[in-house]
Coordinates of C-alpha atoms and ligand atoms in Angstrom, one line a residue:
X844 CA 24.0 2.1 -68.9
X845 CA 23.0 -0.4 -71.4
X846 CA 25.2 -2.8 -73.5
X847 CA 26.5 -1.3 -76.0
X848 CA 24.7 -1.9 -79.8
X849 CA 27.1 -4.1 -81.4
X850 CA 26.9 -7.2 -78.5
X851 CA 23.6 -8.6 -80.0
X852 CA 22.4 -12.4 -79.0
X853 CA 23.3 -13.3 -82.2
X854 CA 26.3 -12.2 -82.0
X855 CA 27.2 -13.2 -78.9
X856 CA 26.1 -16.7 -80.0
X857 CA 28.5 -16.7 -82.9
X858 CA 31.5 -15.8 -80.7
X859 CA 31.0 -18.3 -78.3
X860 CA 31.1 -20.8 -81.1
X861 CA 34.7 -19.6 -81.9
X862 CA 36.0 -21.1 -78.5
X863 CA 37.5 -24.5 -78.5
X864 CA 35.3 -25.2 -74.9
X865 CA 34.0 -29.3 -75.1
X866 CA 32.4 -29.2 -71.7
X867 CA 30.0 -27.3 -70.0
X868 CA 32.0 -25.2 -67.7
X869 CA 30.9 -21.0 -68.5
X870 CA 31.9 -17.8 -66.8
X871 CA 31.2 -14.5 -67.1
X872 CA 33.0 -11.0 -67.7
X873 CA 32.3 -8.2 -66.0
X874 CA 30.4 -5.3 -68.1
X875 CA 32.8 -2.4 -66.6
X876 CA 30.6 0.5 -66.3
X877 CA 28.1 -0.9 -64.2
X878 CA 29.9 -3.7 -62.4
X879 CA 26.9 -6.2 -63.5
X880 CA 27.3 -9.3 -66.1
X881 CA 28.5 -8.7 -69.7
X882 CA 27.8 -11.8 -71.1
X883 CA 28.9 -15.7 -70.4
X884 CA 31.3 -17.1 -72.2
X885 CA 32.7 -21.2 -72.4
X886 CA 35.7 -21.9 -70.3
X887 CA 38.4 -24.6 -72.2
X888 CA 40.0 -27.4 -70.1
X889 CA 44.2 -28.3 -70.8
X890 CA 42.5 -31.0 -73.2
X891 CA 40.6 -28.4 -75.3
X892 CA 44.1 -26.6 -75.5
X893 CA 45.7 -29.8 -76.2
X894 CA 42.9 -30.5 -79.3
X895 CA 43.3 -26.8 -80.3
X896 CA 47.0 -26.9 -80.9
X897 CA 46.7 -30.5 -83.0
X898 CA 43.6 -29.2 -84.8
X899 CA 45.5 -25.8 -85.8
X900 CA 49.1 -27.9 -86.4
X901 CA 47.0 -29.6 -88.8
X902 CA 45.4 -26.6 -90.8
X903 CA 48.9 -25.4 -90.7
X904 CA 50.5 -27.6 -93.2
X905 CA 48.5 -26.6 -96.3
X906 CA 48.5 -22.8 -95.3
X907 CA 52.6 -22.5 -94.8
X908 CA 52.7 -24.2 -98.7
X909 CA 50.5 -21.2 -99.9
X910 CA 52.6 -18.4 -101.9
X911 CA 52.6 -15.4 -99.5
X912 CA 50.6 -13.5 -101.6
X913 CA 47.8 -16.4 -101.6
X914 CA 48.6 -15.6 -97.7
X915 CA 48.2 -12.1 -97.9
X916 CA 45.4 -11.8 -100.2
X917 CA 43.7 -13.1 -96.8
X918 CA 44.5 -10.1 -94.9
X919 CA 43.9 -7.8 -97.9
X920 CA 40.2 -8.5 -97.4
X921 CA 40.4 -8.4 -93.4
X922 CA 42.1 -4.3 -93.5
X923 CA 38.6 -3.7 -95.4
X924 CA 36.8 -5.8 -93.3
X925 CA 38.2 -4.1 -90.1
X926 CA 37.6 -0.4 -91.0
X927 CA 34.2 -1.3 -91.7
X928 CA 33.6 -2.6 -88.4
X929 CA 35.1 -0.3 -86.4
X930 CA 32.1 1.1 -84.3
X931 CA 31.7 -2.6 -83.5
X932 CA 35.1 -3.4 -82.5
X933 CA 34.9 0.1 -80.2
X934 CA 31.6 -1.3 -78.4
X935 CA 33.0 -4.2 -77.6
X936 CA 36.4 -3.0 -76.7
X937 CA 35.0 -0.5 -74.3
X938 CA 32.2 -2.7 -72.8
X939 CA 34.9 -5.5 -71.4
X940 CA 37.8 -3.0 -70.8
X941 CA 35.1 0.3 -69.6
X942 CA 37.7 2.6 -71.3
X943 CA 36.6 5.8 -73.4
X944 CA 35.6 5.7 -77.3
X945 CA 38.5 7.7 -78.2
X946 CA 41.3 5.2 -76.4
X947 CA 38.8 2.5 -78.0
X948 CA 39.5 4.3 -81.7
X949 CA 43.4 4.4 -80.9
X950 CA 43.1 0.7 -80.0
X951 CA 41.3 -0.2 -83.0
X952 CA 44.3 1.3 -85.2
X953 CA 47.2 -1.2 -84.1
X954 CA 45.8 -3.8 -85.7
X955 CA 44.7 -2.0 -89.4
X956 CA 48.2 -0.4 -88.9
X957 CA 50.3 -3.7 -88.7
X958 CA 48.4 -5.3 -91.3
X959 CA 48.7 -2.6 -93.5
X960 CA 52.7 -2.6 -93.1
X961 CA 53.0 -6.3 -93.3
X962 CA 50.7 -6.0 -96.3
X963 CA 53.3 -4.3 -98.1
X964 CA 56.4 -5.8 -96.5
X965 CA 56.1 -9.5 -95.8
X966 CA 56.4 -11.2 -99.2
X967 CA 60.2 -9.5 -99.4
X968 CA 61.3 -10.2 -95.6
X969 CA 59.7 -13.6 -96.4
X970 CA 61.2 -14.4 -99.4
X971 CA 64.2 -16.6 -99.8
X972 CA 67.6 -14.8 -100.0
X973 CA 70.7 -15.5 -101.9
X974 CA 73.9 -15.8 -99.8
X975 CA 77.8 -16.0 -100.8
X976 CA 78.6 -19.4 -100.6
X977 CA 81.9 -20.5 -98.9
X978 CA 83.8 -20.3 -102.1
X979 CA 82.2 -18.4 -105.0
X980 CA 81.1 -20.4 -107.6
X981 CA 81.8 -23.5 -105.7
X982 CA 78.8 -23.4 -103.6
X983 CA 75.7 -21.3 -103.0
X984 CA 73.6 -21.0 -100.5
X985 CA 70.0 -19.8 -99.4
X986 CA 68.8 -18.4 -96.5
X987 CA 64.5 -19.6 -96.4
X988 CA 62.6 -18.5 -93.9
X989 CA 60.2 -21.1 -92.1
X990 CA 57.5 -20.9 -90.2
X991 CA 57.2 -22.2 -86.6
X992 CA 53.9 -23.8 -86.5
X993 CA 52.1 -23.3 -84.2
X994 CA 52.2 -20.5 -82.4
X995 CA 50.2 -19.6 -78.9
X996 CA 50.0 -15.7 -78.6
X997 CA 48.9 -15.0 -74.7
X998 CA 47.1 -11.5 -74.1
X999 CA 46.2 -8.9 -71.2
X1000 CA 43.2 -7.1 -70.6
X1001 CA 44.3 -3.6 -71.2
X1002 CA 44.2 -3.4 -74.7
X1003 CA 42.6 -6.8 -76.1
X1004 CA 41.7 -6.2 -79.7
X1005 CA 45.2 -4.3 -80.5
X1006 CA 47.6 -6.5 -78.3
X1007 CA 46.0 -10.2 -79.8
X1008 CA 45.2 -9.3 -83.2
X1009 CA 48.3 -6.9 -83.7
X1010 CA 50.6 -10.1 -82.6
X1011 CA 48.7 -12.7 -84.5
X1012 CA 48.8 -11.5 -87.7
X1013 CA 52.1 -11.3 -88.4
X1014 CA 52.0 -15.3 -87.1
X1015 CA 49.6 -16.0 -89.7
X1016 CA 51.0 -14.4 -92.5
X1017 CA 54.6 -16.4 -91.6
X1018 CA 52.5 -19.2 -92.4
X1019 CA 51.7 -20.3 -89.0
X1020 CA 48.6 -21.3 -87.3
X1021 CA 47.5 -20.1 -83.9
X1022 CA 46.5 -20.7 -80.3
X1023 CA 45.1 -17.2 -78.7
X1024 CA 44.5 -17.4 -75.7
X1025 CA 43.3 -13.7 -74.6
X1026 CA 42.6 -12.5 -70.7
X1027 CA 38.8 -13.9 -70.0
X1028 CA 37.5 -10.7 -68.7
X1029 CA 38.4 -8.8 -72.5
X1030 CA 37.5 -12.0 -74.9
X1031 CA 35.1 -10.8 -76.6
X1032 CA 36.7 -8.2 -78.8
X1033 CA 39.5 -10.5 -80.4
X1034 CA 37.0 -13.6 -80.8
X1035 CA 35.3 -10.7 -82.6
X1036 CA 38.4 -10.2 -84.7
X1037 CA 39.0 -14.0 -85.4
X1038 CA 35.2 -13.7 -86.9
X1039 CA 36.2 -11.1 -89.2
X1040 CA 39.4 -13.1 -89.9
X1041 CA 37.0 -15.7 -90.7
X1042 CA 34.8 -13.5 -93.2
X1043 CA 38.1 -12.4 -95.0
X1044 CA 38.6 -15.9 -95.9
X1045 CA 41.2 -17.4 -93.6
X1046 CA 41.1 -21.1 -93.5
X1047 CA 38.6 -23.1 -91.3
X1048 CA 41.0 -23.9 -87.7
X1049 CA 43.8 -22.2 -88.8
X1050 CA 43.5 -19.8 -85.6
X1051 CA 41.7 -21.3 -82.4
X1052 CA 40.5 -19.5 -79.0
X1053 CA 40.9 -20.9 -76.0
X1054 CA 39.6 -19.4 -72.9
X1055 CA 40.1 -19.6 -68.6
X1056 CA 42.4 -19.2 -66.1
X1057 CA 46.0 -18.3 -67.3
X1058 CA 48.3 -20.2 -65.2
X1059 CA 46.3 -23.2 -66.1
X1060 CA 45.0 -22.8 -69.9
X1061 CA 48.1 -19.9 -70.7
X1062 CA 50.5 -22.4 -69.5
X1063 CA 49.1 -25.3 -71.4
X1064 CA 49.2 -23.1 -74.2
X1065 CA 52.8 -22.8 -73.4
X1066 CA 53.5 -26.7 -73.0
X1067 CA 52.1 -26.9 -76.7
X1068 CA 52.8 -25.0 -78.5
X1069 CA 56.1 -24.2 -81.1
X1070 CA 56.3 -20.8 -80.1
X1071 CA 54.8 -18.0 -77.8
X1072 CA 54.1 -14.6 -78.1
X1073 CA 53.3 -13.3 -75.0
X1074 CA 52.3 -9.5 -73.9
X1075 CA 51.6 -9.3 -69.9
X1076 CA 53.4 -8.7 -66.2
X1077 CA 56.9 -9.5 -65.8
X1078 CA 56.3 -11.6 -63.0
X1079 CA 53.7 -13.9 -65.5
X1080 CA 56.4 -13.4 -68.3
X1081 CA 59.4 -14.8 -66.2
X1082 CA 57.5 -17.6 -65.6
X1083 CA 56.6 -18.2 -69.2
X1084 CA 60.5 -17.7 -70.3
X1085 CA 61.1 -20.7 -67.9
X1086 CA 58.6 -22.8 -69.1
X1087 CA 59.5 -22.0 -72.8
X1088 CA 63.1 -22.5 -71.8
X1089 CA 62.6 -26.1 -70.3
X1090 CA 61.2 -27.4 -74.2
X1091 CA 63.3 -25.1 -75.8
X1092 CA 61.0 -23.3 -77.6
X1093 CA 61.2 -19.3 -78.3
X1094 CA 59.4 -16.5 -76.9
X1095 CA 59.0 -12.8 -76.8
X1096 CA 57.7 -10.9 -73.9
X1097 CA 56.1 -8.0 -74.1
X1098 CA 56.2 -7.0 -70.2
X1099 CA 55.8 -4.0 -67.8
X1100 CA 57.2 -0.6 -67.5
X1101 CA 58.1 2.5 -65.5
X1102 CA 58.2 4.7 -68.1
X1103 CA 60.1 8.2 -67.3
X1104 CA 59.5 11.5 -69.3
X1105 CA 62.2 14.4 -69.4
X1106 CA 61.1 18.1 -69.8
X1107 CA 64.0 20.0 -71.0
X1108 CA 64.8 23.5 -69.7
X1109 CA 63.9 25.1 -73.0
X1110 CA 60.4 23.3 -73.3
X1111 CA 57.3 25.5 -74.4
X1112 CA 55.6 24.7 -70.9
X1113 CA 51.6 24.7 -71.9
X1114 CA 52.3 22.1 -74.6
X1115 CA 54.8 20.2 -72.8
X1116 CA 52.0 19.8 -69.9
X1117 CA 49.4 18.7 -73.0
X1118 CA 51.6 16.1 -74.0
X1119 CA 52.3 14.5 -70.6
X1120 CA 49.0 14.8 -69.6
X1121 CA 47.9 12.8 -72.7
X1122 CA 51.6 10.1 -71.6
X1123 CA 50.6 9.8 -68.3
X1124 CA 46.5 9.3 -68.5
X1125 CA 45.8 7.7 -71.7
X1126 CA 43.3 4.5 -71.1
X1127 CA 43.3 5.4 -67.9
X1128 CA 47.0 4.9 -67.2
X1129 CA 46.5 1.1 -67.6
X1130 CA 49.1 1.2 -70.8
X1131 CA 52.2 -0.3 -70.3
X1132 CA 53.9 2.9 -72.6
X1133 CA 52.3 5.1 -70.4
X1134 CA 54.6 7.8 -68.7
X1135 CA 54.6 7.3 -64.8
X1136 CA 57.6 9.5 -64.0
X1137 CA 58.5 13.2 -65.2
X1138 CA 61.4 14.4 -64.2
X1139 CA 61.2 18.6 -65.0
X1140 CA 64.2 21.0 -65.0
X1141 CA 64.2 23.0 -61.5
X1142 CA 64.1 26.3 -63.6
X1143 CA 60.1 25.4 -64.9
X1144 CA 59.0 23.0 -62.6
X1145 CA 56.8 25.0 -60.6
X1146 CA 55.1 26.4 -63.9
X1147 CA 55.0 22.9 -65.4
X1148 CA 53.3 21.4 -62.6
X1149 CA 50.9 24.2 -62.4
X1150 CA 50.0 23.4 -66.1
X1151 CA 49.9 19.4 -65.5
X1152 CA 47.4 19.8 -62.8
X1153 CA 45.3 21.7 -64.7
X1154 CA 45.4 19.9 -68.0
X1155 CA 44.4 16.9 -65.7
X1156 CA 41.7 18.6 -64.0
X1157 CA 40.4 19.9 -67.7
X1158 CA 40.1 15.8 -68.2
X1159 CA 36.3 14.4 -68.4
X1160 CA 35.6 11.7 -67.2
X1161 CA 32.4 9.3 -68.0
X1162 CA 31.1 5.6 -68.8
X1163 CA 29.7 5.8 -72.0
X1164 CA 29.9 4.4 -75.6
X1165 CA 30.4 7.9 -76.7
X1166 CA 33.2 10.7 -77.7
X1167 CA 31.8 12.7 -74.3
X1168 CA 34.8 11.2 -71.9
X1169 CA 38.6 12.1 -72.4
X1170 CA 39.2 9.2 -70.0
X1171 CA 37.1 5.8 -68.5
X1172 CA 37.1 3.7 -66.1
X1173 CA 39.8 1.3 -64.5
X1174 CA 39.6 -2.4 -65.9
X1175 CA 38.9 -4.2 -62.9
X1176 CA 38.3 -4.4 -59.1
X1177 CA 42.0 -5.5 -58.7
X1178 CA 43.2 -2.6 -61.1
X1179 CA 41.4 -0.1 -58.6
X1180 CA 42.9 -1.7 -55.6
X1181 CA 46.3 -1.5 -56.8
X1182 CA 46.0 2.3 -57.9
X1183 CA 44.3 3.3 -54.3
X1184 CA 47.3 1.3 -52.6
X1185 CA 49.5 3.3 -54.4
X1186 CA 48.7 6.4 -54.0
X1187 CA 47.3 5.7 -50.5
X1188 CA 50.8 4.4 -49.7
X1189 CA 52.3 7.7 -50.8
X1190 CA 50.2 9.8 -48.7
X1191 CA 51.2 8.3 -45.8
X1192 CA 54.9 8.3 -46.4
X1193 CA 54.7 11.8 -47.5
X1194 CA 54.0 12.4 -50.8
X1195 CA 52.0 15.5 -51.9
X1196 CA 48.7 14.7 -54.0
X1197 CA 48.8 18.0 -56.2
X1198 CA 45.4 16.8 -57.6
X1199 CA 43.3 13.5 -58.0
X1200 CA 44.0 10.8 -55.6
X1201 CA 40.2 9.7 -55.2
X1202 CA 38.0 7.1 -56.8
X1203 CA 34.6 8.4 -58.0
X1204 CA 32.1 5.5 -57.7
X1205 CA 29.4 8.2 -58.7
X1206 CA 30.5 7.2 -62.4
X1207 CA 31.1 3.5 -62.2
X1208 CA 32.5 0.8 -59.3
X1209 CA 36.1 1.2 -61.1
X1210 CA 36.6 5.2 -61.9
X1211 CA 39.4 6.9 -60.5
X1212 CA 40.1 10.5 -60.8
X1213 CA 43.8 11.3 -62.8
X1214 CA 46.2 12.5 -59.9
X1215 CA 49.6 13.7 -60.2
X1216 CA 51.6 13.1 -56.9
X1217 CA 55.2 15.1 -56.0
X1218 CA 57.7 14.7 -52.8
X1219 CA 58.1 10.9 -54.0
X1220 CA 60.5 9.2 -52.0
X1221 CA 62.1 5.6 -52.8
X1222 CA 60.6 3.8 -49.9
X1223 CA 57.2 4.6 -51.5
X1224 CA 55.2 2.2 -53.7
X1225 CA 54.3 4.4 -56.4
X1226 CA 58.4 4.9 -56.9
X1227 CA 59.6 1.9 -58.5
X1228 CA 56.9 -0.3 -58.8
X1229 CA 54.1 -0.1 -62.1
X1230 CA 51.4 1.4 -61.0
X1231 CA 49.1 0.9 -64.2
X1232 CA 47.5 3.8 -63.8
X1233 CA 45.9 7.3 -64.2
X1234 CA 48.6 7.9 -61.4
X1235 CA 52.1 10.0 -62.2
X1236 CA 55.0 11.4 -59.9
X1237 CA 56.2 14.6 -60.7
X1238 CA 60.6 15.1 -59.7
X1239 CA 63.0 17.9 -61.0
X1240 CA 66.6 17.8 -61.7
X1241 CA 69.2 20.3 -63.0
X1242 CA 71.4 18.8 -65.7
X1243 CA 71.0 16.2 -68.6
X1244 CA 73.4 14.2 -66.7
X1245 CA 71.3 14.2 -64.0
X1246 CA 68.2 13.7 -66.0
X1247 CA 69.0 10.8 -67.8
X1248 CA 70.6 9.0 -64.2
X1249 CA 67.5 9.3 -62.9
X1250 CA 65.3 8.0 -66.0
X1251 CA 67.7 5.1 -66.1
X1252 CA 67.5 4.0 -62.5
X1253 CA 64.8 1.4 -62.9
X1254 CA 65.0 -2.1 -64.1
X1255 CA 62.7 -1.5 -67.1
X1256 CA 63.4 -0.3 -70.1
X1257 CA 60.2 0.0 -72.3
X1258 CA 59.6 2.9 -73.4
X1259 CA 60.4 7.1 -72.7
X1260 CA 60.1 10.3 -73.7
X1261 CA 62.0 13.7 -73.8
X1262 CA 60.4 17.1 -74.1
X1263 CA 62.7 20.6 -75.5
X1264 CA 62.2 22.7 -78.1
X1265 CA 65.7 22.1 -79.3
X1266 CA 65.3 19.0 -81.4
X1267 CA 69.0 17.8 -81.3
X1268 CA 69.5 17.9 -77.8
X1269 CA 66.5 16.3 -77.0
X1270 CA 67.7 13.6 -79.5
X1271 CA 70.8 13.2 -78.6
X1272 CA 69.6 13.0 -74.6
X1273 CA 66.7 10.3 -76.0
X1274 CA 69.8 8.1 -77.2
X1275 CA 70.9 7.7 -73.6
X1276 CA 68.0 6.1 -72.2
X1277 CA 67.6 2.9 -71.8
X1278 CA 64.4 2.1 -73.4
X1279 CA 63.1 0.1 -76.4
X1280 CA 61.4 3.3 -77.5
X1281 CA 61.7 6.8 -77.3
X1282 CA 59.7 9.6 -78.0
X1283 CA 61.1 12.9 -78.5
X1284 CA 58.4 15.7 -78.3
X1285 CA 56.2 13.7 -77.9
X1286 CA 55.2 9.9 -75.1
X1287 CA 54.6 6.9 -76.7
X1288 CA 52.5 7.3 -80.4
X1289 CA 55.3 8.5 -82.1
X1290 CA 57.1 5.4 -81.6
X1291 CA 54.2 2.4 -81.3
X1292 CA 52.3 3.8 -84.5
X1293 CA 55.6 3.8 -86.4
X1294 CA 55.1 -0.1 -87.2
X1295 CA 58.3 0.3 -89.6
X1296 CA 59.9 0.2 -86.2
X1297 CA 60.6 -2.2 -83.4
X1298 CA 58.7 -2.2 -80.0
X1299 CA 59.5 -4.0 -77.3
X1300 CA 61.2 -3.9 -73.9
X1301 CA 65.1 -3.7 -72.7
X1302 CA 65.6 -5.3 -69.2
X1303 CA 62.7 -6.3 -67.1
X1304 CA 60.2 -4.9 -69.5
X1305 CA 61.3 -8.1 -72.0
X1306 CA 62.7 -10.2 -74.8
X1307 CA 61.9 -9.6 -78.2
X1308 CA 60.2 -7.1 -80.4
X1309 CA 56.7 -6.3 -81.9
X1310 CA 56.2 -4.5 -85.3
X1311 CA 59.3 -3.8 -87.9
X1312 CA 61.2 -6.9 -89.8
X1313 CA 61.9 -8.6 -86.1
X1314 CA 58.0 -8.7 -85.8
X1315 CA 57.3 -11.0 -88.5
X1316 CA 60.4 -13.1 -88.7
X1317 CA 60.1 -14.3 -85.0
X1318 CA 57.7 -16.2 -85.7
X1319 CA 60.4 -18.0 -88.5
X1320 CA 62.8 -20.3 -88.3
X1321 CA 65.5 -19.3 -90.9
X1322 CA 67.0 -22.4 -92.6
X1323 CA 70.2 -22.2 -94.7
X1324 CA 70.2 -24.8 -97.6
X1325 CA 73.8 -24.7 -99.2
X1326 CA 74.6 -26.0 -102.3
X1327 CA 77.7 -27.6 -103.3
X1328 CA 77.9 -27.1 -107.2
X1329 CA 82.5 -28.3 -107.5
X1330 CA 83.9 -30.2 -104.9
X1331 CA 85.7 -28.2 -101.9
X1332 CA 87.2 -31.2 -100.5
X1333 CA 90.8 -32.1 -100.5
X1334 CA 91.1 -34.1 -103.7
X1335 CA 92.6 -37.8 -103.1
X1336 CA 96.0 -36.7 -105.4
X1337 CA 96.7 -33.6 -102.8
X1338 CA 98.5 -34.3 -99.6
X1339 CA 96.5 -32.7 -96.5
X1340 CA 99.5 -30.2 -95.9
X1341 CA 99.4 -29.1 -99.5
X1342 CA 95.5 -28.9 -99.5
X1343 CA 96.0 -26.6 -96.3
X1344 CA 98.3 -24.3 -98.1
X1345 CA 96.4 -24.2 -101.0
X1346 CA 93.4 -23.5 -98.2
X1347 CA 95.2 -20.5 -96.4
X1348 CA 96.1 -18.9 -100.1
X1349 CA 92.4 -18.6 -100.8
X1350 CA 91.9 -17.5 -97.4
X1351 CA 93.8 -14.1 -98.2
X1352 CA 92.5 -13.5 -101.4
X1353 CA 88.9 -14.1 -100.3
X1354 CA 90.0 -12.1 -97.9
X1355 CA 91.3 -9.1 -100.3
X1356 CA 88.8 -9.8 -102.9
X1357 CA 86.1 -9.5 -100.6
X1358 CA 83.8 -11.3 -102.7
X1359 CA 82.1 -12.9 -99.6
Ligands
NAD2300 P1 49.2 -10.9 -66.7 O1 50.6 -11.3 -66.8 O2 48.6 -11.1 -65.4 O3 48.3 -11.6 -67.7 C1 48.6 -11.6 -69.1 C2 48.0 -12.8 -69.8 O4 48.7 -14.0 -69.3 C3 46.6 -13.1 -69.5 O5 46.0 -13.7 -70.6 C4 46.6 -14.1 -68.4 O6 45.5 -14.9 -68.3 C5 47.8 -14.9 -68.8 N1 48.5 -15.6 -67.7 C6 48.6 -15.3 -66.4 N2 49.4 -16.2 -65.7 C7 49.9 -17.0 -66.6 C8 50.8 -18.1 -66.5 N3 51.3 -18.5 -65.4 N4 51.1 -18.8 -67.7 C9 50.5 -18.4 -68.8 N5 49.7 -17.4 -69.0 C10 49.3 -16.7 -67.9 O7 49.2 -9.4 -67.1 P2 48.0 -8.4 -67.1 O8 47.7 -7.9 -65.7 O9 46.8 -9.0 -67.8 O10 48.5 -7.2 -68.0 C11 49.1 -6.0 -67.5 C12 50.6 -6.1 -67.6 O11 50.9 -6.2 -69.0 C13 51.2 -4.8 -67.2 O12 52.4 -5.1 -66.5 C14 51.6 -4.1 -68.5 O13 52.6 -3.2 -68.5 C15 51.9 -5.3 -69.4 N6 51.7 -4.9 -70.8 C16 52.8 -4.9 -71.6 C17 52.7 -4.5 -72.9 C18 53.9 -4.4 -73.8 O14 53.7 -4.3 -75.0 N7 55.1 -4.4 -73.3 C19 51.4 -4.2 -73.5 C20 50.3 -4.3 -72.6 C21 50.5 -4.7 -71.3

């Protein structure tokens, strides 16, 4: 396996550039297919984060007095920009993260999807609003929407391009500048997207990369910056919540998930399978919507999980920058590790392995066959904990009741899905999981590609959401400025008990008039 044809020299030298690195320290990503070198990259110190995070502050203050049309004009040019790169994009997505083109195509999306919805909705959610004063006509007020500043957006590995650029556009177009700091072993594919954010005009240092190890350069991204965006583990995440919390700064996090699927009694069985199989083994599993539960109804159980295992034996599975494979490889050495411990673990506790359960090193160092396990118990690994993935459990239960108890018992709450060719019931049943999303009929597109939407976790999965009005404005402050156009003060003739009285009397008709 070569590299793939977009990661020329040239390019390669031009990315590099795009990382705020002064000294001479490099390291290098692993090309995932073969387990050799991809490429070397500049590692930043805390002092090139620190520099970063002044340079940007200091681009910042012309860009947030742009109109945000000026803004979006910007990002106008970048959609065009991004669909015409897209084969590059995929070639680098795939060679840092070894997943399969057509998980590479979906990851490609996000971002032309979010900027195509703030394109059309950010100069109303931006604009200043009118607001009732305390007394009409006595005093108006505005409601002004501010940006933060600078803002340091922290990514994983398992979807690069989407997860960085997805979350730092919206920054931008708030009028913010930005800190990204991505995982090293996937920075290649969103330094390629600050290039193209470049080529679409955005101003010089507005958005900076910095690059290394994440306690050390995440966290001094933290210390710096106005505001973090953060996608990742909920163990990093709690520790970014309580470094954010000691300046007082905001956050969202973006964490982890143990994402349950229902299958309804009245289910058409084949397509149910087709669905889950695409929920539970999408990118390999390493998805943090991806389904790692299904709980089935005891009447089709045995016929679903006949169908599941042989939807996820049908799955092919091959390195290469190419529409050949339904599903790559694993990310990383670690990734592997934790998937063989899990199932491994389950084995020898009990579990049954109805198919899968092996790597295959034949196709690459990190490959690892889809496997769907059954007979989990709760003292198993693979039962509470994120596996992150090509790795499901497969449970039954007899009524909704039942169904949505066991959904619910996890400390997550990212996203779900419900299966039943009853649309209302599987509705009203999707309303009683706790989950940020859910998707009915279908596992997690419905509800991430819907950008008019929220996303983001309830519980341990996080705080905040991605995509929808509350994606843009977190990165705001909102500032009130009130007006005060005739006196509302006691005047000097008035006693204060009078000026009460007179007080409570426009209480109640404000009150009745509801005017405000
Ligand atoms: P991670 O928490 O190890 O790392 C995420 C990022 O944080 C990386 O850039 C890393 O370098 C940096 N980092 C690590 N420690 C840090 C620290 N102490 N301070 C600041 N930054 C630090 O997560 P990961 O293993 O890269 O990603 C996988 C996890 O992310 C899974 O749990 C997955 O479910 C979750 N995830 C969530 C979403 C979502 O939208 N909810 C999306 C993708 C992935």
């Amino acid at each position: 396996m070569t590299r793939p044809p977009a990661l020329t020299d040239e390019l390669l030298d031009r990315l590099r550039a795009r990382v705020t690195a002064s000294g001479q320290r490099s390291y290098a990503p692993v090309d995932v297919f073969t387990g050799g070198e991809l490429a070397t990259l500049p590692e930043s110190t805390v002092d090139d984060v620190d520099a970063a995070v002044s340079t940007a502050a200091a681009a910042q203050q012309s860009w947030a007095k742009l109109d945000v049309a000026e803004r979006l004009a910007v990002f106008d040019r970048f959609h065009t920009l991004l669909l015409d790169h897209r084969e590059q994009i995929m070639d680098l997505v795939q060679a840092e993260t070894g997943k399969a083109r057509r998980d590479a195509f979906e990851e490609f999306c996000e971002p032309a999807l979010v900027t195509a919805y703030y394109l059309r909705k950010a100069s109303k959610l931006l604009r200043d609003k009118k607001k009732a004063g305390v007394l009409p006509f006595a005093v108006g007020a505005t409601e002004r929407r501010v940006p933060k500043g600078v803002v340091g957006i922290i990514s994983p590995w398992n979807y690069p391009f989407a997860l960085a650029l997805g979350d730092l556009i919206p920054a931008l177009i708030a009028g913010n500048a930005v800190v990204l700091k991505p995982d090293s072993q996937t920075a290649l594919s969103p330094l390629y997207g600050a290039e193209l954010l470049a080529q679409a005009g955005l101003p010089a240092n507005l958005l900076q990369v910095v690059l290394g190890d994440g306690p050390t350069i995440g966290g001094a991204v933290v210390d710096a910056s106005d505001y973090v965006g953060f996608t990742g583990s909920t163990r990093t995440g709690t520790e970014i919540a309580k470094r954010a919390g000691a300046r007082l700064i905001g956050c969202s996090l973006e964490l982890g998930g143990k994402n349950p699927l229902i299958v309804l009694d009245d289910a058409d069985v084949p397509a149910a399978a087709r669905i889950a199989a695409r929920g539970c083994f999408a990118n390999a599993g390493q998805l943090c919507l991806a389904i790692e539960r299904i709980y089935v109804h005891d009447a089709i159980v045995d016929g679903f999980a006949a169908a599941l295992v042989a939807e996820a034996e049908k799955l092919r599975l091959a390195a290469g920058y190419d529409y050949a494979a339904d599903l790559g490889s694993l990310t990383s050495a670690r990734a592997i590790e934790t998937v063989s411990a899990h199932v491994d673990d389950a084995r020898a506790k009990g579990a049954t392995v109805l198919t899968g359960g092996h790597a295959r090193p034949d196709l690459g160092p990190y490959f690892y066959t889809p496997t769907v396990l059954t007979d989990v118990t709760p003292e198993m690994l693979c039962h509470r904990a994120e596996t992150f993935g090509p790795v499901v459990s497969l449970y039954s239960f007899g009524t909704d009741d039942d169904a949505v108890e066991q959904a619910n018992d996890t400390g997550y709450g990212l996203n779900a899905g419900v299966i039943g060719r009853n649309v209302a019931r599987a509705t009203a049943l999707a309303r009683r999981l706790r989950a940020g999303t859910v998707n009915v009929n279908d596992t997690f597109a419905s509800a991430f590609a819907s950008t008019d939407a929220p996303m983001g976790g309830m519980g341990a999965s996080g705080l905040g959401r991605r995509h929808g009005a509350e994606g843009l404005l977190r990165y705001t402050e909102s500032q009130t400025v009130a007006t005060q156009r005739v006196s509302i003060a006691a005047p000097a003739w008035l006693p204060h008990a009078g000026y009460t009285k007179v007080m409570a009397t426009s209480l109640r008709l404000l009150r009745r008039a509801r005017i405000r």
